[in-house]
């Protein structure tokens, strides 16, 4: 038996207002006046001086605002890398991502592709990245995905939605400033927060579970319940706890895996462009049979926050569409094996998947 040897985020700062320390964190990392820091920032912050005026731009540093209307794609990463190479005189000193899972993943992928040849799609998979990425920093502005701590960057490519899982993917530095999450709209707060909750349920009930994953998963699950079920936290406490739930939820899946909801929602994202948080919720709502306790609590949380999920998103799909989704989801073998064990193929058949998708 050989155990996996995981890299972790080596530096993290936690605290309300810690974003103000960015300049002192970056100063020793600047490799020259021609080597800028490039900030990828969710365009929801465009024209928001509360955030942007605190980004410490010097020399050739610049901000690139990115839309998160769609999930990040491999071609988007390639275009950003090309733009950065064409417009900077030297390899950047660092890439910073300020935003949710989408922007954090873009920052990770861009920092990898600046030092690795070819196209981003060539690196979707496990341990395909050859060279260390350039210095990269993650600054989450919404909590739940665990992208700030994970060893992957999930991208939609020409053939699949799949992460670049590698030892070079985790951030070199993360800044956890819960104040940055203060203006997240309630529905999005719920969807992205539920991504964390679902990570916990899928990890804790999975066959890959070990004590490392279990302890992180239990901590994150407790925090999610405090935030989404019990109603006795101040806004600040709630924002701070969800930020730590996201972190621990991400740590929990390092050694385990996600499960049925993620496997099925990846296919919805690929075919229909349904985004991760809401997609997971739409799927998870129908998974009582696999996660009876988890789904019961999820429904209570949904009700508590008056969340109404979209219905009938698969109503107009053709048989060919269903086949495509089923192929994509069944290709995610580690997720199914984690969820259902070694003989998962006898439990989750194409027909069974089609019936489930038809309910959504
Ligand atoms: P997101 O990054 O797409 O952001 C969701 C929405 O929230 C966007 O409209 C964004 O503009 C808005 N937003 C973000 N911060 C805000 C703020 N402070 N105020 C107001 N609005 C704000 O969503 P997400 O759920 O964080 O991330 C989803 C992505 O993360 C997916 O692409 C998914 O594949 C990826 N993901 C990655 C990992 C990983 O380990 N790398 C894990 C889970 C999910
Ligand atoms: Zn997720």
CSV table of C-alpha atoms and ligand atoms in Angstrom, one decimal:
chain,number,residue,atom,x,y,z
A,1,UNK,CA,0.0,0.0,0.0
A,2,UNK,CA,1.5,3.3,-1.0
A,3,UNK,CA,-0.1,6.5,0.4
A,4,UNK,CA,-0.4,9.7,-1.5
A,5,UNK,CA,1.9,12.5,-0.5
A,6,UNK,CA,-0.1,15.8,-0.9
A,7,UNK,CA,1.2,19.3,-1.2
A,8,UNK,CA,-0.7,21.9,0.8
A,9,UNK,CA,-1.1,25.7,0.7
A,10,UNK,CA,2.1,26.8,2.5
A,11,UNK,CA,0.9,30.2,3.6
A,12,UNK,CA,-2.5,31.4,4.7
A,13,UNK,CA,-3.6,34.6,6.4
A,14,UNK,CA,-7.0,34.7,8.1
A,15,UNK,CA,-8.8,37.7,9.4
A,16,UNK,CA,-11.3,40.4,8.7
A,17,UNK,CA,-9.5,43.2,6.7
A,18,UNK,CA,-6.4,41.0,6.1
A,19,UNK,CA,-6.8,42.0,2.4
A,20,UNK,CA,-5.1,45.2,3.4
A,21,UNK,CA,-1.8,43.3,4.0
A,22,UNK,CA,-1.6,42.3,0.4
A,23,UNK,CA,1.2,44.7,-0.5
A,24,UNK,CA,3.5,43.6,2.3
A,25,UNK,CA,2.8,39.9,1.4
A,26,UNK,CA,3.7,40.5,-2.3
A,27,UNK,CA,6.7,42.8,-1.9
A,28,UNK,CA,9.4,40.0,-1.3
A,29,UNK,CA,7.9,38.0,-4.2
A,30,UNK,CA,8.5,40.7,-6.9
A,31,UNK,CA,11.2,39.3,-9.2
A,32,UNK,CA,11.9,42.6,-11.1
A,33,UNK,CA,10.3,45.8,-12.3
A,34,UNK,CA,9.4,44.1,-15.6
A,35,UNK,CA,7.8,41.2,-13.9
A,36,UNK,CA,4.4,42.3,-12.9
A,37,UNK,CA,1.8,40.9,-10.6
A,38,UNK,CA,-1.3,40.2,-12.7
A,39,UNK,CA,-4.7,40.3,-10.9
A,40,UNK,CA,-7.6,38.3,-12.3
A,41,UNK,CA,-10.6,39.9,-10.7
A,42,UNK,CA,-14.3,38.9,-10.9
A,43,UNK,CA,-15.9,41.6,-13.0
A,44,UNK,CA,-18.6,41.9,-10.3
A,45,UNK,CA,-16.0,44.2,-8.7
A,46,UNK,CA,-15.5,46.4,-11.7
A,47,UNK,CA,-16.2,50.0,-10.6
A,48,UNK,CA,-16.2,49.0,-6.9
A,49,UNK,CA,-13.4,51.1,-5.3
A,50,UNK,CA,-14.0,49.5,-1.9
A,51,UNK,CA,-12.2,46.5,-3.3
A,52,UNK,CA,-10.2,47.7,-6.3
A,53,UNK,CA,-8.6,50.8,-4.7
A,54,UNK,CA,-6.9,48.4,-2.2
A,55,UNK,CA,-5.2,46.4,-5.0
A,56,UNK,CA,-1.6,47.6,-4.7
A,57,UNK,CA,-0.6,48.2,-8.3
A,58,UNK,CA,3.0,49.2,-9.0
A,59,UNK,CA,5.3,49.2,-12.1
A,60,UNK,CA,3.6,47.1,-14.8
A,61,UNK,CA,1.1,45.4,-12.5
A,62,UNK,CA,-2.4,45.2,-13.9
A,63,UNK,CA,-5.9,44.0,-13.3
A,64,UNK,CA,-7.7,41.8,-15.8
A,65,UNK,CA,-11.5,41.7,-15.0
A,66,UNK,CA,-13.1,38.4,-15.9
A,67,UNK,CA,-16.7,37.5,-16.4
A,68,UNK,CA,-18.0,34.6,-14.4
A,69,UNK,CA,-21.2,34.3,-16.3
A,70,UNK,CA,-19.9,30.9,-17.6
A,71,UNK,CA,-17.6,28.5,-15.9
A,72,UNK,CA,-13.9,28.8,-16.9
A,73,UNK,CA,-12.8,27.0,-20.1
A,74,UNK,CA,-9.5,25.8,-21.4
A,75,UNK,CA,-9.7,28.2,-24.3
A,76,UNK,CA,-10.2,31.1,-21.9
A,77,UNK,CA,-7.1,30.1,-20.0
A,78,UNK,CA,-5.1,29.8,-23.3
A,79,UNK,CA,-6.3,33.3,-24.3
A,80,UNK,CA,-5.4,34.9,-21.0
A,81,UNK,CA,-1.9,33.2,-21.1
A,82,UNK,CA,-1.3,34.5,-24.6
A,83,UNK,CA,-2.4,38.0,-23.7
A,84,UNK,CA,-0.1,38.0,-20.7
A,85,UNK,CA,2.9,36.7,-22.7
A,86,UNK,CA,2.3,39.3,-25.4
A,87,UNK,CA,1.9,42.3,-23.1
A,88,UNK,CA,4.6,41.7,-20.5
A,89,UNK,CA,8.3,42.0,-20.9
A,90,UNK,CA,9.2,39.2,-18.5
A,91,UNK,CA,7.4,36.3,-16.9
A,92,UNK,CA,5.1,37.7,-14.3
A,93,UNK,CA,6.1,37.8,-10.6
A,94,UNK,CA,2.7,36.3,-9.7
A,95,UNK,CA,-0.9,35.7,-10.7
A,96,UNK,CA,-3.6,36.6,-8.2
A,97,UNK,CA,-7.2,35.5,-8.3
A,98,UNK,CA,-9.8,37.6,-6.6
A,99,UNK,CA,-13.2,36.0,-6.8
A,100,UNK,CA,-15.1,32.8,-6.4
A,101,UNK,CA,-14.2,29.3,-7.5
A,102,UNK,CA,-14.3,30.4,-11.1
A,103,UNK,CA,-11.7,33.1,-10.8
A,104,UNK,CA,-9.6,31.1,-8.3
A,105,UNK,CA,-9.4,28.2,-10.8
A,106,UNK,CA,-8.5,30.6,-13.6
A,107,UNK,CA,-5.7,32.0,-11.6
A,108,UNK,CA,-4.3,28.6,-10.8
A,109,UNK,CA,-4.6,27.4,-14.4
A,110,UNK,CA,-3.0,30.6,-15.9
A,111,UNK,CA,-0.1,30.3,-13.5
A,112,UNK,CA,0.5,26.7,-14.6
A,113,UNK,CA,0.2,27.4,-18.3
A,114,UNK,CA,2.7,30.2,-18.2
A,115,UNK,CA,5.4,27.7,-17.5
A,116,UNK,CA,4.1,24.6,-19.3
A,117,UNK,CA,3.9,24.2,-23.1
A,118,UNK,CA,0.9,23.5,-25.2
A,119,UNK,CA,-2.7,24.1,-24.4
A,120,UNK,CA,-4.7,23.9,-21.2
A,121,UNK,CA,-6.8,21.0,-22.4
A,122,UNK,CA,-3.6,18.8,-22.6
A,123,UNK,CA,-3.4,19.0,-18.8
A,124,UNK,CA,-6.9,18.1,-17.8
A,125,UNK,CA,-6.4,14.9,-15.7
A,126,UNK,CA,-4.2,13.7,-13.0
A,127,UNK,CA,-0.5,14.6,-12.6
A,128,UNK,CA,0.1,15.7,-16.2
A,129,UNK,CA,1.7,19.1,-15.3
A,130,UNK,CA,5.5,18.9,-15.7
A,131,UNK,CA,6.9,22.3,-14.5
A,132,UNK,CA,6.1,24.3,-11.4
A,133,UNK,CA,3.7,27.1,-11.9
A,134,UNK,CA,4.6,30.7,-11.2
A,135,UNK,CA,3.8,32.1,-7.8
A,136,UNK,CA,0.0,32.3,-7.4
A,137,UNK,CA,-2.3,33.7,-4.7
A,138,UNK,CA,-5.9,33.0,-4.1
A,139,UNK,CA,-8.3,35.5,-2.5
A,140,UNK,CA,-11.8,34.1,-2.2
A,141,UNK,CA,-14.7,36.5,-2.3
A,142,UNK,CA,-17.4,33.9,-1.8
A,143,UNK,CA,-17.2,30.7,0.3
A,144,UNK,CA,-17.9,27.1,-0.5
A,145,UNK,CA,-16.0,25.5,-3.3
A,146,UNK,CA,-12.8,24.8,-1.4
A,147,UNK,CA,-10.9,25.9,-4.6
A,148,UNK,CA,-8.7,28.1,-2.4
A,149,UNK,CA,-7.2,25.0,-0.8
A,150,UNK,CA,-7.6,22.2,-3.4
A,151,UNK,CA,-5.1,20.5,-5.6
A,152,UNK,CA,-7.2,21.0,-8.7
A,153,UNK,CA,-8.4,23.7,-11.1
A,154,UNK,CA,-11.6,22.6,-12.8
A,155,UNK,CA,-12.0,23.6,-16.5
A,156,UNK,CA,-14.5,23.0,-19.2
A,157,UNK,CA,-12.5,21.7,-22.2
A,158,UNK,CA,-13.5,20.6,-25.7
A,159,UNK,CA,-14.3,17.1,-24.5
A,160,UNK,CA,-14.8,17.2,-20.8
A,161,UNK,CA,-15.1,19.2,-17.6
A,162,UNK,CA,-12.2,18.0,-15.6
A,163,UNK,CA,-9.5,19.5,-13.4
A,164,UNK,CA,-5.8,19.9,-13.8
A,165,UNK,CA,-5.0,17.9,-10.7
A,166,UNK,CA,-1.3,18.3,-9.9
A,167,UNK,CA,1.2,19.0,-7.1
A,168,UNK,CA,1.8,22.4,-8.8
A,169,UNK,CA,-1.9,23.5,-8.7
A,170,UNK,CA,-2.4,24.6,-5.0
A,171,UNK,CA,-1.9,28.3,-4.2
A,172,UNK,CA,1.4,29.5,-2.7
A,173,UNK,CA,-0.6,31.9,-0.6
A,174,UNK,CA,-4.2,32.3,0.3
A,175,UNK,CA,-5.8,35.4,1.9
A,176,UNK,CA,-9.0,34.6,3.8
A,177,UNK,CA,-10.7,37.9,4.5
A,178,UNK,CA,-14.4,37.2,5.2
A,179,UNK,CA,-15.3,40.8,4.7
A,180,UNK,CA,-14.8,40.3,1.0
A,181,UNK,CA,-17.9,38.1,1.0
A,182,UNK,CA,-20.2,40.6,2.5
A,183,UNK,CA,-22.1,41.5,-0.6
A,184,UNK,CA,-22.7,38.0,-2.0
A,185,UNK,CA,-26.4,37.7,-3.0
A,186,UNK,CA,-28.4,35.3,-0.9
A,187,UNK,CA,-29.2,32.7,-3.6
A,188,UNK,CA,-25.5,32.5,-4.7
A,189,UNK,CA,-24.4,32.4,-1.1
A,190,UNK,CA,-26.7,29.4,-0.7
A,191,UNK,CA,-25.6,27.6,-3.9
A,192,UNK,CA,-21.9,28.0,-3.4
A,193,UNK,CA,-22.3,27.2,0.4
A,194,UNK,CA,-24.1,24.0,-0.5
A,195,UNK,CA,-21.2,23.0,-2.7
A,196,UNK,CA,-19.3,22.8,0.6
A,197,UNK,CA,-22.1,21.0,2.4
A,198,UNK,CA,-22.3,18.5,-0.5
A,199,UNK,CA,-18.5,18.0,-0.5
A,200,UNK,CA,-18.8,17.0,3.2
A,201,UNK,CA,-21.7,14.6,2.7
A,202,UNK,CA,-20.0,13.0,-0.3
A,203,UNK,CA,-16.7,12.7,1.4
A,204,UNK,CA,-18.0,11.4,4.8
A,205,UNK,CA,-20.2,8.8,3.2
A,206,UNK,CA,-17.7,7.7,0.6
A,207,UNK,CA,-15.7,4.5,0.5
A,208,UNK,CA,-12.4,6.4,0.2
A,209,UNK,CA,-12.9,8.0,3.6
A,210,UNK,CA,-10.0,7.9,6.1
A,211,UNK,CA,-9.5,9.7,9.4
A,212,UNK,CA,-7.7,12.6,7.7
A,213,UNK,CA,-10.8,13.3,5.5
A,214,UNK,CA,-13.2,12.4,8.2
A,215,UNK,CA,-12.0,14.9,10.7
A,216,UNK,CA,-11.9,17.8,8.2
A,217,UNK,CA,-15.3,16.7,6.8
A,218,UNK,CA,-16.9,16.6,10.2
A,219,UNK,CA,-15.7,20.0,11.1
A,220,UNK,CA,-16.9,21.5,7.9
A,221,UNK,CA,-20.3,19.8,8.2
A,222,UNK,CA,-20.8,21.1,11.7
A,223,UNK,CA,-19.9,24.7,10.5
A,224,UNK,CA,-22.4,24.3,7.5
A,225,UNK,CA,-25.1,23.3,9.9
A,226,UNK,CA,-24.4,26.3,12.2
A,227,UNK,CA,-24.5,28.7,9.2
A,228,UNK,CA,-27.4,27.3,7.3
A,229,UNK,CA,-29.6,25.6,9.9
A,230,UNK,CA,-29.2,27.0,13.4
A,231,UNK,CA,-30.0,30.6,13.4
A,232,UNK,CA,-27.9,32.2,16.1
A,233,UNK,CA,-24.8,33.6,14.4
A,234,UNK,CA,-24.1,37.3,13.7
A,235,UNK,CA,-23.4,38.1,10.0
A,236,UNK,CA,-19.7,38.3,10.6
A,237,UNK,CA,-19.6,35.0,12.5
A,238,UNK,CA,-21.6,33.4,9.7
A,239,UNK,CA,-19.2,34.7,7.0
A,240,UNK,CA,-16.1,33.7,9.0
A,241,UNK,CA,-17.5,30.2,9.7
A,242,UNK,CA,-18.5,29.6,6.1
A,243,UNK,CA,-15.1,30.6,5.0
A,244,UNK,CA,-13.5,28.0,7.3
A,245,UNK,CA,-16.2,25.4,6.3
A,246,UNK,CA,-15.1,25.9,2.7
A,247,UNK,CA,-11.4,25.4,3.7
A,248,UNK,CA,-12.1,22.3,5.7
A,249,UNK,CA,-14.5,20.8,3.2
A,250,UNK,CA,-11.8,21.3,0.5
A,251,UNK,CA,-9.2,19.6,2.8
A,252,UNK,CA,-11.6,16.7,3.4
A,253,UNK,CA,-11.7,15.8,-0.3
A,254,UNK,CA,-8.0,15.9,-0.7
A,255,UNK,CA,-7.7,12.3,0.5
A,256,UNK,CA,-11.2,11.2,-0.5
A,257,UNK,CA,-13.4,12.2,-3.4
A,258,UNK,CA,-16.7,13.7,-4.2
A,259,UNK,CA,-19.6,11.5,-5.3
A,260,UNK,CA,-22.9,11.2,-7.1
A,261,UNK,CA,-24.0,14.8,-7.1
A,262,UNK,CA,-20.7,16.0,-8.5
A,263,UNK,CA,-20.5,13.3,-11.1
A,264,UNK,CA,-24.0,14.1,-12.4
A,265,UNK,CA,-23.7,17.9,-12.1
A,266,UNK,CA,-20.4,17.9,-14.1
A,267,UNK,CA,-22.3,16.5,-17.1
A,268,UNK,CA,-25.1,19.2,-16.6
A,269,UNK,CA,-22.4,21.8,-16.7
A,270,UNK,CA,-20.7,20.4,-19.8
A,271,UNK,CA,-23.9,20.0,-21.8
A,272,UNK,CA,-26.2,22.7,-20.5
A,273,UNK,CA,-23.8,25.2,-19.0
A,274,UNK,CA,-25.5,24.8,-15.5
A,275,UNK,CA,-23.1,26.3,-13.0
A,276,UNK,CA,-21.5,24.2,-10.3
A,277,UNK,CA,-23.2,25.5,-7.1
A,278,UNK,CA,-26.8,25.5,-8.5
A,279,UNK,CA,-26.1,22.4,-10.5
A,280,UNK,CA,-25.1,20.4,-7.5
A,281,UNK,CA,-28.2,21.6,-5.6
A,282,UNK,CA,-30.5,20.6,-8.5
A,283,UNK,CA,-28.9,17.1,-8.6
A,284,UNK,CA,-28.6,16.6,-4.8
A,285,UNK,CA,-32.3,17.4,-4.3
A,286,UNK,CA,-33.0,14.0,-6.0
A,287,UNK,CA,-30.4,11.8,-4.4
A,288,UNK,CA,-32.3,10.6,-1.2
A,289,UNK,CA,-31.6,7.1,-2.2
A,290,UNK,CA,-27.8,7.6,-2.0
A,291,UNK,CA,-27.6,10.2,0.7
A,292,UNK,CA,-30.8,9.9,2.8
A,293,UNK,CA,-29.7,11.9,5.8
A,294,UNK,CA,-27.7,14.5,3.8
A,295,UNK,CA,-30.6,15.2,1.5
A,296,UNK,CA,-33.1,15.5,4.4
A,297,UNK,CA,-30.9,18.2,6.0
A,298,UNK,CA,-30.4,19.8,2.6
A,299,UNK,CA,-34.1,20.2,2.1
A,300,UNK,CA,-34.5,21.7,5.5
A,301,UNK,CA,-31.8,24.3,4.7
A,302,UNK,CA,-33.4,25.0,1.4
A,303,UNK,CA,-36.7,25.6,3.0
A,304,UNK,CA,-35.2,27.8,5.8
A,305,UNK,CA,-33.7,30.2,3.2
A,306,UNK,CA,-36.7,30.1,0.8
A,307,UNK,CA,-34.6,28.7,-2.0
A,308,UNK,CA,-36.7,27.6,-5.0
A,309,UNK,CA,-34.6,25.4,-7.4
A,310,UNK,CA,-35.2,25.4,-11.1
A,311,UNK,CA,-37.3,22.5,-12.4
A,312,UNK,CA,-37.4,20.7,-15.7
A,313,UNK,CA,-34.0,21.7,-16.9
A,314,UNK,CA,-33.7,18.3,-18.7
A,315,UNK,CA,-37.2,18.4,-20.1
A,316,UNK,CA,-36.2,19.3,-23.7
A,317,UNK,CA,-33.3,17.0,-24.0
A,318,UNK,CA,-33.0,14.5,-26.8
A,319,UNK,CA,-32.0,10.8,-26.3
A,320,UNK,CA,-28.6,11.8,-27.8
A,321,UNK,CA,-28.2,14.5,-25.2
A,322,UNK,CA,-29.0,12.1,-22.4
A,323,UNK,CA,-26.5,9.6,-23.9
A,324,UNK,CA,-23.8,12.3,-24.0
A,325,UNK,CA,-24.4,13.3,-20.4
A,326,UNK,CA,-24.5,9.7,-19.2
A,327,UNK,CA,-21.2,9.0,-21.0
A,328,UNK,CA,-19.6,12.0,-19.4
A,329,UNK,CA,-20.8,11.2,-15.9
A,330,UNK,CA,-19.8,7.5,-16.1
A,331,UNK,CA,-16.3,8.5,-17.2
A,332,UNK,CA,-15.8,10.0,-13.7
A,333,UNK,CA,-14.9,6.6,-12.3
A,334,UNK,CA,-13.2,7.7,-9.1
A,335,UNK,CA,-16.3,9.6,-8.1
A,336,UNK,CA,-18.5,6.6,-8.6
A,337,UNK,CA,-16.2,4.3,-6.9
A,338,UNK,CA,-15.9,6.6,-3.9
A,339,UNK,CA,-19.7,6.9,-3.7
A,340,UNK,CA,-20.8,3.3,-4.4
A,341,UNK,CA,-17.8,1.1,-3.9
A,342,UNK,CA,-15.8,-1.2,-6.3
A,343,UNK,CA,-18.9,-2.7,-7.8
A,344,UNK,CA,-20.5,0.6,-8.7
A,345,UNK,CA,-21.2,-0.4,-12.2
A,346,UNK,CA,-23.8,-2.8,-11.1
A,347,UNK,CA,-25.6,-0.1,-9.1
A,348,UNK,CA,-25.6,2.9,-11.4
A,349,UNK,CA,-26.6,1.9,-14.9
A,350,UNK,CA,-27.2,4.2,-17.9
A,351,UNK,CA,-30.9,3.6,-17.5
A,352,UNK,CA,-30.8,4.6,-13.8
A,353,UNK,CA,-29.0,7.8,-14.7
A,354,UNK,CA,-31.4,8.7,-17.4
A,355,UNK,CA,-34.3,8.3,-14.9
A,356,UNK,CA,-32.6,10.5,-12.4
A,357,UNK,CA,-31.8,13.2,-15.0
A,358,UNK,CA,-35.4,13.1,-16.2
A,359,UNK,CA,-36.6,14.1,-12.8
A,360,UNK,CA,-34.4,17.2,-12.8
B,1,LIG,P1,-18.3,31.8,-9.1
B,1,LIG,O1,-16.9,32.0,-8.9
B,1,LIG,O2,-18.8,31.4,-10.5
B,1,LIG,O3,-19.2,33.0,-8.6
B,1,LIG,C1,-20.6,32.9,-8.5
B,1,LIG,C2,-21.2,34.3,-8.6
B,1,LIG,O4,-21.0,35.0,-7.4
B,1,LIG,C3,-20.7,35.1,-9.7
B,1,LIG,O5,-21.7,35.7,-10.4
B,1,LIG,C4,-19.8,36.1,-9.1
B,1,LIG,O6,-19.7,37.3,-9.8
B,1,LIG,C5,-20.5,36.3,-7.7
B,1,LIG,N1,-19.6,36.8,-6.7
B,1,LIG,C6,-18.5,36.3,-6.2
B,1,LIG,N2,-18.0,37.0,-5.1
B,1,LIG,C7,-18.9,38.0,-4.9
B,1,LIG,C8,-19.0,39.0,-3.9
B,1,LIG,N3,-18.2,39.1,-3.0
B,1,LIG,N4,-20.1,39.8,-4.0
B,1,LIG,C9,-21.0,39.7,-5.0
B,1,LIG,N5,-21.0,38.7,-5.9
B,1,LIG,C10,-20.0,37.9,-5.9
B,1,LIG,O7,-18.9,30.6,-8.2
B,1,LIG,P2,-18.4,29.6,-7.2
B,1,LIG,O8,-19.6,28.8,-6.8
B,1,LIG,O9,-17.6,30.2,-6.1
B,1,LIG,O10,-17.4,28.7,-8.1
B,1,LIG,C11,-17.8,27.8,-9.0
B,1,LIG,C12,-16.7,27.3,-9.8
B,1,LIG,O11,-15.7,26.7,-9.0
B,1,LIG,C13,-17.0,26.3,-10.9
B,1,LIG,O12,-16.4,26.6,-12.1
B,1,LIG,C14,-16.5,25.0,-10.3
B,1,LIG,O13,-16.1,24.1,-11.3
B,1,LIG,C15,-15.3,25.5,-9.5
B,1,LIG,N6,-14.9,24.6,-8.4
B,1,LIG,C16,-13.6,24.4,-8.2
B,1,LIG,C17,-13.2,23.6,-7.2
B,1,LIG,C18,-11.7,23.3,-7.0
B,1,LIG,O14,-11.3,22.6,-6.1
B,1,LIG,N7,-10.8,23.9,-7.8
B,1,LIG,C19,-14.1,23.0,-6.3
B,1,LIG,C20,-15.4,23.3,-6.5
B,1,LIG,C21,-15.8,24.1,-7.5
B,2,LIG,ZN1,-18.0,21.1,-5.7
